[in-house]
Short mmCIF file of C-alpha atoms in Angstrom, two decimals:
data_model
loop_
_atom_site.label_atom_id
_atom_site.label_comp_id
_atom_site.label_asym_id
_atom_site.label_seq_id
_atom_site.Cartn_x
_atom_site.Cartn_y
_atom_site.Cartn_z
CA UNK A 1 -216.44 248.16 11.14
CA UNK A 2 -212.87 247.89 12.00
CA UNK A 3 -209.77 250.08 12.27
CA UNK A 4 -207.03 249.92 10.24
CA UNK A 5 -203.59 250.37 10.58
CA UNK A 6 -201.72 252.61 7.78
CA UNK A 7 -197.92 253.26 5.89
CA UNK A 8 -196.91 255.75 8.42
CA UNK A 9 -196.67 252.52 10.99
CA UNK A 10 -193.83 251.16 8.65
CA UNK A 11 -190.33 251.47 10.15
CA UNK A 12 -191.68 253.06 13.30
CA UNK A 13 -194.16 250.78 15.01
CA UNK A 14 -194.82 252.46 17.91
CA UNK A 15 -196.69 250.78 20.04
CA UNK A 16 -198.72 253.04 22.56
CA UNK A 17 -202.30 251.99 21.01
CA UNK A 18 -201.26 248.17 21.78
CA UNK A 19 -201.65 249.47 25.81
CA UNK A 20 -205.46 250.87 25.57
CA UNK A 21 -206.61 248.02 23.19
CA UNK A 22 -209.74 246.32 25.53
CA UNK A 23 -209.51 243.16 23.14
CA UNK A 24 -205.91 242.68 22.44
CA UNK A 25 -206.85 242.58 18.26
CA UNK A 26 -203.32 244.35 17.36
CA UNK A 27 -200.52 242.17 15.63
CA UNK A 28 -197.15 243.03 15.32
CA UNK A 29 -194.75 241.55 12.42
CA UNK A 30 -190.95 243.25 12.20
CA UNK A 31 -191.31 246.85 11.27
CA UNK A 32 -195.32 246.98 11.42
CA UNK A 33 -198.00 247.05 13.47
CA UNK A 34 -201.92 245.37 12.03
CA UNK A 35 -205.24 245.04 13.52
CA UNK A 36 -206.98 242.31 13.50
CA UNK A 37 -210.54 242.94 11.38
CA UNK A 38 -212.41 239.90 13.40
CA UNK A 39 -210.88 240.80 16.56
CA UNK A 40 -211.63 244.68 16.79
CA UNK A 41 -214.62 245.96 18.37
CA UNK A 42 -214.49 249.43 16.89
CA UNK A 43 -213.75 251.30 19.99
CA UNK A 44 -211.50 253.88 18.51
CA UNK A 45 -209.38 254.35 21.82
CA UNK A 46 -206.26 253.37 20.01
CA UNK A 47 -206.24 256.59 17.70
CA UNK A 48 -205.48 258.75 19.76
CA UNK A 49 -202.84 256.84 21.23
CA UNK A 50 -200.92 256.54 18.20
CA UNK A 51 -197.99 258.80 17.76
CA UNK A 52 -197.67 258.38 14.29
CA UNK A 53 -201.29 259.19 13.58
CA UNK A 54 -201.50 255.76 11.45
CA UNK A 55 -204.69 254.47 12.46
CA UNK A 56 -207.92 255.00 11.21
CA UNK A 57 -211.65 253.45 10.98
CA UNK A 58 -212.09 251.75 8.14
CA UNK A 59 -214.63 254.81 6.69
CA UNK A 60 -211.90 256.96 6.92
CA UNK A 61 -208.90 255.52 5.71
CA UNK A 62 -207.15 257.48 3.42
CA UNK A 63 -207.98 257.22 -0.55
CA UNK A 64 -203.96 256.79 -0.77
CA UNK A 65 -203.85 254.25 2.36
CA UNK A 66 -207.05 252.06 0.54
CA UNK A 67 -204.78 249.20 0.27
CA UNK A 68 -203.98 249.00 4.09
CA UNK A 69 -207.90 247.48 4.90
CA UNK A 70 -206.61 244.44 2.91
CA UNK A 71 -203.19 244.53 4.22
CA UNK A 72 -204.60 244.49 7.82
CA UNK A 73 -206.76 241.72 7.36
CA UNK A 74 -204.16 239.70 5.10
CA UNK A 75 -201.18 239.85 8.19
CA UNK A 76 -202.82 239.90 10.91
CA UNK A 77 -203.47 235.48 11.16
CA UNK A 78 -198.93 235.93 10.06
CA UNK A 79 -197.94 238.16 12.41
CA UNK A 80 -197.85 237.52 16.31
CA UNK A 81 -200.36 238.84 18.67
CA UNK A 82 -199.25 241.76 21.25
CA UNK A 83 -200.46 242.81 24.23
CA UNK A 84 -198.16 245.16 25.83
CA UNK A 85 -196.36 248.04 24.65
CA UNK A 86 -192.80 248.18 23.82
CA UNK A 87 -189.99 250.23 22.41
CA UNK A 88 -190.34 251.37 18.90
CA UNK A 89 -188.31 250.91 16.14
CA UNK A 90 -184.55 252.26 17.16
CA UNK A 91 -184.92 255.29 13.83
CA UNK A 92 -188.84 255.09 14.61
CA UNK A 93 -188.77 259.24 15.01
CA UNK A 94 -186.88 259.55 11.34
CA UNK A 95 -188.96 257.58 9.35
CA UNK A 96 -192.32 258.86 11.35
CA UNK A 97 -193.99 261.33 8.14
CA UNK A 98 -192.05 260.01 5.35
CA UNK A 99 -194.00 258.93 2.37
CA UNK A 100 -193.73 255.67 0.16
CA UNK A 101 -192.40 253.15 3.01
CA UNK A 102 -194.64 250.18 1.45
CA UNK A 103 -191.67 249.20 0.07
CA UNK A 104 -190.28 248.77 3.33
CA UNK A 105 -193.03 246.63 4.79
CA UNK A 106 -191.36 243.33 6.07
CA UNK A 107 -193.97 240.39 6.48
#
């Protein structure tokens, strides 16, 4: 299995989970964050890293976040790989909890 990254990661991106990633599998496009399906080993350390509590295994994503498994997989060979954390978004903190930010999602 894999982990998945979900909405809340859109128009935050924080990126303390890209630190503790062993296999560098996380991908980062303007305003979101994606893990890499082929790349992640299942390790789980990056969950509790995450300050927007966006990441989940795959068996327990969200029924509401379903879409993000495809999502994930579907970026991550776009967006650029990242190894090291860095600054999150400038308003990261007011959009962190808000609800419906797919729309926001820029590839």
């Amino acid at each position: 299995m894999t982990h998945v990254v979900t909405e809340n990661c859109i128009k935050c991106k924080f990126t303390d989970c890209v630190d503790v990633c062993p296999v560098d599998c996380f991908r980062e496009g303007p305003n979101f964050l994606v893990i890499d399906p082929d790349e992640c080993i299942d390790c789980a350390v990056c969950i509790p890293e995450c300050p927007a509590n966006a990441i989940f295994a795959e068996e327990d994503v969200p029924e509401d976040q379903q879409a993000f498994i495809e999502l994930n997989a579907e970026l991550a060979p776009v967006f650029t790989s990242i190894s090291r954390a860095k600054d999150p978004l400038p308003d990261a903190e007011d959009w962190n909890g808000k609800t419906d930010k797919l729309q926001y999602l820029e590839r």
